[in-house]
XYZ file of C-alpha atoms in Angstrom:
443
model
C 9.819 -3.173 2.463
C 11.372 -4.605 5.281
C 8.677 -7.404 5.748
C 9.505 -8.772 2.493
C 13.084 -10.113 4.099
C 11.427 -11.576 6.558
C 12.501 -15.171 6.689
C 9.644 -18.019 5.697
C 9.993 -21.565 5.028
C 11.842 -22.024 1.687
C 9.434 -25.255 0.852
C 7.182 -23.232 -1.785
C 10.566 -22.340 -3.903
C 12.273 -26.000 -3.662
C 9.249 -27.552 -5.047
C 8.706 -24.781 -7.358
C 12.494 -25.606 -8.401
C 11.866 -29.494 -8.673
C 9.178 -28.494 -10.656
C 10.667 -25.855 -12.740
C 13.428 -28.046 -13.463
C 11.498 -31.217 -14.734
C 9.375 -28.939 -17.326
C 12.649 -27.493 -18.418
C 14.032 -30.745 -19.092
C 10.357 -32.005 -20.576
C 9.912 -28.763 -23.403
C 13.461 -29.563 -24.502
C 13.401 -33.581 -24.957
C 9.657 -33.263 -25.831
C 10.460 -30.963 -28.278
C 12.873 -33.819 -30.314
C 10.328 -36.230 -29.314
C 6.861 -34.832 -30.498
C 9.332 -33.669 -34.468
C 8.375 -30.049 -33.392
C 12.205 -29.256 -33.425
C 12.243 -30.820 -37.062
C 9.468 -28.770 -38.305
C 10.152 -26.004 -36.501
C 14.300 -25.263 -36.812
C 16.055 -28.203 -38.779
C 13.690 -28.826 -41.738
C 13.367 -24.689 -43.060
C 16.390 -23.350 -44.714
C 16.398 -20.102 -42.661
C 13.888 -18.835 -39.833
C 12.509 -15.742 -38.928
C 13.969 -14.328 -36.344
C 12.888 -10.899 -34.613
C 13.757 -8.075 -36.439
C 17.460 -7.281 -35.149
C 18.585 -11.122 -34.776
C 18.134 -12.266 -38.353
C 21.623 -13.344 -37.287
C 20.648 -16.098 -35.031
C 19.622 -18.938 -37.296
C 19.522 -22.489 -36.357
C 22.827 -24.634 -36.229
C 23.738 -26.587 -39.809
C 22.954 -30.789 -39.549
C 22.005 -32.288 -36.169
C 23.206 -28.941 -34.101
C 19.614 -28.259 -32.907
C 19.262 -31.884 -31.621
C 22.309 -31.220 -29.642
C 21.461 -27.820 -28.709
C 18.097 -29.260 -27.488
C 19.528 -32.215 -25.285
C 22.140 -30.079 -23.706
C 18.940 -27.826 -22.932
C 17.193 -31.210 -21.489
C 20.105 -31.814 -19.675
C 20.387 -28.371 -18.046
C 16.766 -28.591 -16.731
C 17.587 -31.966 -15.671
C 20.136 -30.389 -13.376
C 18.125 -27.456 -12.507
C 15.747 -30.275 -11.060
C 18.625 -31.446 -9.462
C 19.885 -28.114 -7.523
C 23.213 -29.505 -9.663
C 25.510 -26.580 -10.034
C 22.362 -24.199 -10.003
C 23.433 -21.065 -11.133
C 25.440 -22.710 -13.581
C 23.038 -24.624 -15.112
C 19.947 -22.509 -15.267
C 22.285 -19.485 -16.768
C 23.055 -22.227 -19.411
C 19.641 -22.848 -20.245
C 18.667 -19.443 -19.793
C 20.954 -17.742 -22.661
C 20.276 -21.609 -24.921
C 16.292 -20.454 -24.517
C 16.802 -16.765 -25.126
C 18.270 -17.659 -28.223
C 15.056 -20.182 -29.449
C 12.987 -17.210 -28.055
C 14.825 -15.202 -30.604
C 15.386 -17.420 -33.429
C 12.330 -18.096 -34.450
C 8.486 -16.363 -34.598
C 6.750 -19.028 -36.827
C 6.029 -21.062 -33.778
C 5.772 -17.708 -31.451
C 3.914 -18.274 -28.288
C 3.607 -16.235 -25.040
C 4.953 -18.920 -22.714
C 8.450 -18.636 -24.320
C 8.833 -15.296 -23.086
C 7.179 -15.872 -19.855
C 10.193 -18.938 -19.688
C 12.633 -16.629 -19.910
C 11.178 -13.977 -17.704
C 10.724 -16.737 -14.956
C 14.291 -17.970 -15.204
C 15.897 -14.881 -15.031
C 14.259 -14.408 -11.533
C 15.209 -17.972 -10.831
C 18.708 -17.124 -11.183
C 18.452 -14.530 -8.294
C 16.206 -16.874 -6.059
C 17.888 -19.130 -3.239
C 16.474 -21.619 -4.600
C 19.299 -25.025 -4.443
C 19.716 -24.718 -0.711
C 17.725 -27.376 0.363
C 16.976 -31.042 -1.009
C 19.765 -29.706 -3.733
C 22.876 -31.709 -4.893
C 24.603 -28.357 -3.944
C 23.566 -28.376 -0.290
C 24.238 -32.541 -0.023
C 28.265 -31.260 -1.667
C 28.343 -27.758 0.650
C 26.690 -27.911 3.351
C 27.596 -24.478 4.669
C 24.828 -23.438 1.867
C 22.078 -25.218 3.080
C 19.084 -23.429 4.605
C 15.388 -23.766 5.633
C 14.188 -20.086 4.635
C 13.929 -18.107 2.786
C 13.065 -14.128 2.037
C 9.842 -13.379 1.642
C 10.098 -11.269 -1.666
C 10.912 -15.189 -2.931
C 7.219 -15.889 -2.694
C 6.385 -12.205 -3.653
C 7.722 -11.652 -6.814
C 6.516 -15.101 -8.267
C 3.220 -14.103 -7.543
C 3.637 -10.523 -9.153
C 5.231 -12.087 -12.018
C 1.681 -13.838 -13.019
C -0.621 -10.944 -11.771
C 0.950 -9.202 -14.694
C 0.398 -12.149 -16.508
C -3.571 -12.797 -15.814
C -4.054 -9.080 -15.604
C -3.256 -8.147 -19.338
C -4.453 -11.388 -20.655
C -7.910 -9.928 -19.029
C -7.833 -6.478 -20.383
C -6.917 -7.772 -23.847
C -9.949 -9.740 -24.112
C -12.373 -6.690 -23.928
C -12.666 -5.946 -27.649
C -15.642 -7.219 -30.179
C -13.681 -10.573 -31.552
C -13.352 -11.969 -28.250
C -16.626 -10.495 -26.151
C -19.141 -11.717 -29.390
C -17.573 -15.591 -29.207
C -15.970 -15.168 -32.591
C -12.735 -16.561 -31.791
C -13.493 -18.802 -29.885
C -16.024 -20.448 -32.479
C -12.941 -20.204 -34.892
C -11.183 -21.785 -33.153
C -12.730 -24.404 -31.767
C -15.089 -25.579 -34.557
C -12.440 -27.310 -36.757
C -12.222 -29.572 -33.262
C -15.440 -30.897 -33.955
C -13.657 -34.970 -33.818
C -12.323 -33.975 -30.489
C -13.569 -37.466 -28.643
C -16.400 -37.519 -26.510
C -17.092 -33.691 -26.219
C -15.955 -32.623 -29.792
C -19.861 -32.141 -31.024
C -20.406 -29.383 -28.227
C -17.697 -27.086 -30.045
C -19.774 -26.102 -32.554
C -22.312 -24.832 -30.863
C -22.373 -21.222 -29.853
C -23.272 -21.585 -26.280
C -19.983 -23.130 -25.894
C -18.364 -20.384 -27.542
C -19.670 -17.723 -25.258
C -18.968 -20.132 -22.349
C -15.088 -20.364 -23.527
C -15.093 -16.213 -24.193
C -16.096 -15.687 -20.820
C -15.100 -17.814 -18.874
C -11.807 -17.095 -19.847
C -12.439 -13.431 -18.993
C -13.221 -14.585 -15.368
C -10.963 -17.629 -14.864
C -7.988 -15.083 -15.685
C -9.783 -11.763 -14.297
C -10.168 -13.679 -11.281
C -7.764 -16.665 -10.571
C -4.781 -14.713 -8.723
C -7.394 -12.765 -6.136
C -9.609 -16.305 -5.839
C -5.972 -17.678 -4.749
C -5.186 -15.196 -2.719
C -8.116 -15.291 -0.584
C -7.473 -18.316 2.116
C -11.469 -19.023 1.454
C -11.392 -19.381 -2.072
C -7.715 -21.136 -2.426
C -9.006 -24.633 -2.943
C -11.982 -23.825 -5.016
C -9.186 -21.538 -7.530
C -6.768 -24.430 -7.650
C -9.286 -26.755 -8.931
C -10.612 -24.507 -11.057
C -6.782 -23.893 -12.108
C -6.528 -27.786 -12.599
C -9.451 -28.170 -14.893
C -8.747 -24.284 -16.988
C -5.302 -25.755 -17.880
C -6.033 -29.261 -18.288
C -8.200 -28.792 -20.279
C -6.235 -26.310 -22.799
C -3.794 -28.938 -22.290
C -5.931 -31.487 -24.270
C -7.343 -29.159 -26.832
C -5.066 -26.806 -27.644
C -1.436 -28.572 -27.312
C 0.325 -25.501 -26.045
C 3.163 -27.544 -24.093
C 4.186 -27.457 -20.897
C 2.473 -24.087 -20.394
C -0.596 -25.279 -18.678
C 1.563 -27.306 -16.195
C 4.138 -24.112 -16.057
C 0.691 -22.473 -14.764
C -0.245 -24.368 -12.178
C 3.279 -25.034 -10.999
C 3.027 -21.418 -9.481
C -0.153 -22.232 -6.954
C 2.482 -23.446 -4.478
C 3.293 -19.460 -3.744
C -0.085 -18.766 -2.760
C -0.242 -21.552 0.281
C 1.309 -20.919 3.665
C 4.833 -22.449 3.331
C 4.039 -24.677 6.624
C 1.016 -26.272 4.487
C 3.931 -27.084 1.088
C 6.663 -28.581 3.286
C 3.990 -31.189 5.220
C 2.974 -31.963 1.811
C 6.155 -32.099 -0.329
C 8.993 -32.547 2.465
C 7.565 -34.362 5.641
C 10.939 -35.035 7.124
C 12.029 -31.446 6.552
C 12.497 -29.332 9.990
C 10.040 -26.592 11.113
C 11.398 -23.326 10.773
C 10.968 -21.849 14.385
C 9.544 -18.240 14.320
C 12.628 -16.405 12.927
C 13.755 -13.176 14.777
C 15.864 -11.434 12.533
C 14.715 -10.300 8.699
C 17.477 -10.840 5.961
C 19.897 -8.208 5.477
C 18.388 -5.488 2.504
C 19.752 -6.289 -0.867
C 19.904 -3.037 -2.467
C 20.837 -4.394 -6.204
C 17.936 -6.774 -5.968
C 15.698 -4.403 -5.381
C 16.427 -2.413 -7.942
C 17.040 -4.890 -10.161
C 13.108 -6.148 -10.041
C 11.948 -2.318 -9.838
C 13.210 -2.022 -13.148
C 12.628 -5.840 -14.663
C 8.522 -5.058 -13.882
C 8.285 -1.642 -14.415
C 9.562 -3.024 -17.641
C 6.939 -5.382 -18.360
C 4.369 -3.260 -16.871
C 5.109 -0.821 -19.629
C 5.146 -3.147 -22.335
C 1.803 -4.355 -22.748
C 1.284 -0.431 -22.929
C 2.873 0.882 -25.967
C 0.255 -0.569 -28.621
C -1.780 2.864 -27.357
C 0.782 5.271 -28.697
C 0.864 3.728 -31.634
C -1.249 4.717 -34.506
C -3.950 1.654 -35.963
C -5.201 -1.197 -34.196
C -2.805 -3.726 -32.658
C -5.010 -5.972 -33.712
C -4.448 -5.454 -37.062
C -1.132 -3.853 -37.376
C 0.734 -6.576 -35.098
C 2.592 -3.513 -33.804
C 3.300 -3.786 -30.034
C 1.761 -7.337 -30.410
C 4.441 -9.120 -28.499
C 5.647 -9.380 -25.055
C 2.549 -8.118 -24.017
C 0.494 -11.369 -22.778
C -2.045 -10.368 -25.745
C -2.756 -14.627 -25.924
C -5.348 -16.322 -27.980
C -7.099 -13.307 -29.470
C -6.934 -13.437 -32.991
C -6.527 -16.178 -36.190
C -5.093 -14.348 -39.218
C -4.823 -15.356 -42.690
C -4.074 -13.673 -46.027
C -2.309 -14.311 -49.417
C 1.074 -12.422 -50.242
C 2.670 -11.619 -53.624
C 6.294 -10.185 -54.388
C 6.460 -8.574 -57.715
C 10.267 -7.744 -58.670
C 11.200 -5.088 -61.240
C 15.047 -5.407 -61.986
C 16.303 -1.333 -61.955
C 18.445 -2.068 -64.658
C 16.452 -4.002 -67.326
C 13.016 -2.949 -66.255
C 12.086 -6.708 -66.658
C 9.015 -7.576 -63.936
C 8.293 -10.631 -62.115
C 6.364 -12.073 -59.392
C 8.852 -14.194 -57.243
C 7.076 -17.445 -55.571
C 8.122 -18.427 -52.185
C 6.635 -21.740 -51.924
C 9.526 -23.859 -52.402
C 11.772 -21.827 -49.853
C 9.567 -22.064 -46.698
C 7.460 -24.543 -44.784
C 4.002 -24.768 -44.358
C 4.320 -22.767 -40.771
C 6.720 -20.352 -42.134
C 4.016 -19.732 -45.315
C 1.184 -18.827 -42.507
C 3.505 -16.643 -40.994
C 4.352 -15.170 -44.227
C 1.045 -14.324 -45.582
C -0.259 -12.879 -42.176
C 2.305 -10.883 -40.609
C 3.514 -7.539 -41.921
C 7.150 -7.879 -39.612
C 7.421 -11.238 -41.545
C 6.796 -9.478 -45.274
C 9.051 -6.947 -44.411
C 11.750 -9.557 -43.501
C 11.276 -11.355 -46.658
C 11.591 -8.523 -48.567
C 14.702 -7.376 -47.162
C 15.972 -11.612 -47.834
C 14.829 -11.046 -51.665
C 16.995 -7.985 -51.635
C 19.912 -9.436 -50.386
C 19.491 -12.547 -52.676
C 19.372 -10.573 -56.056
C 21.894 -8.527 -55.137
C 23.947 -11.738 -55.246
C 23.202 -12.582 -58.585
C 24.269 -8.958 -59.481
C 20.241 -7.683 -59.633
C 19.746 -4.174 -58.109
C 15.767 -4.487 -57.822
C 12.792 -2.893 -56.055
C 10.146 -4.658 -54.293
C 6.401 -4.264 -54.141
C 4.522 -6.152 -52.192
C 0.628 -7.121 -52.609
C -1.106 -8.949 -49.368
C -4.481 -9.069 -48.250
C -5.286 -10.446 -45.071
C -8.429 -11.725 -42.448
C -8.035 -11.233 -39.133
C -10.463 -13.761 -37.271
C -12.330 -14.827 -40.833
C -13.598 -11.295 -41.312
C -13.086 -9.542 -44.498
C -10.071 -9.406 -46.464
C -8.326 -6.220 -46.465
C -5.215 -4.705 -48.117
C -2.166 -4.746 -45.809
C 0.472 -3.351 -47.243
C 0.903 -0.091 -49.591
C 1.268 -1.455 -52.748
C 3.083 1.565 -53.835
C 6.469 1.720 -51.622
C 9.221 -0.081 -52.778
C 10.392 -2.735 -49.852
C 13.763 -3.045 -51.278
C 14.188 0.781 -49.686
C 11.253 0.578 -46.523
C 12.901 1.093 -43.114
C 11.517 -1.001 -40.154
C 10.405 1.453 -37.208
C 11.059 -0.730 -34.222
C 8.963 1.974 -31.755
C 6.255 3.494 -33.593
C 4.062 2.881 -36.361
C 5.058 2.137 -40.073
C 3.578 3.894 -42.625
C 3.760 1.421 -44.757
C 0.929 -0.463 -43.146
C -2.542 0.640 -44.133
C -5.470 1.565 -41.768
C -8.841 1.659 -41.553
C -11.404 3.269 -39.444
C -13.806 0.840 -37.901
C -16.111 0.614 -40.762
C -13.574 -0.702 -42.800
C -12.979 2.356 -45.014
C -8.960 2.583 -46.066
C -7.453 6.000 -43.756
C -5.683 8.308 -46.649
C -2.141 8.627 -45.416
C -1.242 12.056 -44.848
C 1.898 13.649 -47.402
């Protein structure tokens, strides 16, 4: 414990915060820039958000552009080591709220995002090339803890280590995804013909089992540093390119400054800064930081977890899905039907959603039970409005990874009533055993 206060040169964090910064700053303009923000939270009418914030929608008019530049500003000053704290606690609650606005753009590097700049906020990381250390100098330092270096590290060994163990499971290990995937990319210049073939589908399903089974240890290892960072630079580059995921890929590689000596980052990034002379005396123990991080990984060591106490297969119930670096497994599609029988009147109807979402929100829709359930309980609240006390049945079939269509939902309950169990599985979603026969529910 007490070797992780030792001081170190602080070079690995200041870049990492130069770096940090800028990508901040780039999601948030580039977000405006590429009409993702448009699609995404100004054009739809509502969004949806997870289950317990259908209260955080998107601000009326031009409020997202603003709420997006003031983001792109923050990072900008993050970048800056302007007001630090300030700034990145800014961005950090203006993110958590995009993080839980929205799931019909869902991806795992928004929660990653906020995970990293939550332990920004506790890192030393503006005292030195800052604007803060330039206006208070009394701030300014050349080290560092070590736990700085530490926890980054541990922070994306949870990553890489559950994006492994998610992969072992028949879509993934037979090429199947990654054929559906990358087939429709067949006009991809130069290269596009290879991704229909299926040695390049086995190639991309394992190779992604070893680049991330393997990347933090290669890294690790002095020998095998160099030889991991290229292969770093050419894994994300390349997903970069073909898969448009954002700043993710550059996010990523950001983090391979941890994993050199700190002597080796300041002769490359900050040749006029001072050597730290062999320190003599660790950092004083900061017993609230220590528990605080016990707590923030146990956390999301426990996450990826829960899917195994749940009854059915994540990968088909969505349950325990998220937060749990489960990335790029699975394509799902499906149609989706809400029939509507007024209590009163007994008239029946099928109500069509076409003209109140977008084409993302539709995918989401007609794929995802959470999503079904949420529209549902929208319907409800909209008839109820006109005066219309009705009950909902819902009819959706859905593919996971172009397999065979199967019922979702129970046809039978009346979604106007269904509860939302936000721990453990809902009834309401059907199973099946692995030869695709329907699993009787139990009275």
């Amino acid at each position: 414990m007490r070797k992780l206060w030792q001081p170190i040169d602080n070079a690995p964090l200041i870049i990492f915060r130069i770096f940090f910064g800028f990508l901040l700053a780039a999601e948030s303009f580039g977000a405006i820039l590429t009409g993702w923000l448009r699609k995404i939270l100004v054009e739809p009418t509502f969004t949806f958000s997870h289950i317990g914030f259908e209260w955080l929608q998107p601000l009326p008019g031009y409020g997202m552009y603003a709420y997006y530049v003031l983001m792109g500003i923050m990072g900008i000053s993050v970048m800056l080591g302007y007001k630090y704290r300030w700034t990145l606690g800014i961005f950090t609650i203006l993110w958590t709220g995009i993080y839980l606005m929205q799931k019909e753009a869902y991806n795992n590097h928004y929660y990653l995002l906020v995970l990293v700049c939550i332990i920004m906020l506790l890192q030393p990381a503006n005292k030195y090339a800052s604007i803060d250390a330039k206006n208070n100098p009394a701030i300014k330092s050349l080290t560092m803890p070590q736990w700085c270096s530490w926890i980054m590290i541990f922070q994306m060994i949870i990553v890489y280590f559950y994006a492994t163990v998610a992969k072992f499971y028949p879509g993934w290990l037979e090429g199947t995804f990654a054929k559906n995937l990358f087939t429709p990319m067949t006009g991809f210049p130069i290269i596009g013909p290879v991704f229909k073939e299926h040695w390049f589908h086995l190639f991309i399903t394992y190779s992604g089992i070893l680049f991330d089974g393997l990347i933090i240890p290669a890294l690790l290892w002095r020998k095998t540093r160099t030889i991991a960072l290229i292969a770093s630079l050419l894994f994300h580059l390349f997903n970069s390119a073909t898969l448009k995921i954002g700043i993710f890929p550059y996010f990523a590689l950001s983090f391979a400054v941890f994993f050199y000596a700190p002597e080796t980052i300041r002769r490359l990034f900050f040749k006029s800064k001072p050597v730290v002379e062999e320190p003599a005396d660790p950092f004083q123990i900061n017993k609230k930081i220590t528990v605080f991080f016990i707590l923030f990984f146990t956390f999301q060591l426990l996450m990826p977890l829960r899917h195994w106490l749940i009854k059915g297969d994540v990968l088909w119930t969505e349950e325990g899905h998220r937060l749990s670096w489960r990335m790029m497994l699975r394509q799902r599609s499906g149609y989706v039907t809400f029939n509507i029988i007024d209590r009163k009147t007994k008239e029946q109807w099928s109500h069509l959603f076409d003209d109140e979402v977008t084409y993302k929100q539709r995918g989401l829709l007609t794929s995802k039970p959470d999503a079904m359930w949420q529209y549902a309980q929208r319907l409800k609240k909209e008839y109820a409005q006109k005066g219309k006390d009705v009950s909902i049945y819902i009819d959706a079939y859905v593919s996971v990874n172009n397999g065979p269509q199967r019922q979702l939902l129970d046809p039978k309950v009346d979604f106007a009533e269904a509860k939302w169990d936000y721990f453990w599985h809902n009834d309401w979603i059907l199973l099946y055993d692995e030869k695709g026969n329907l699993i009787e529910k139990k009275d």
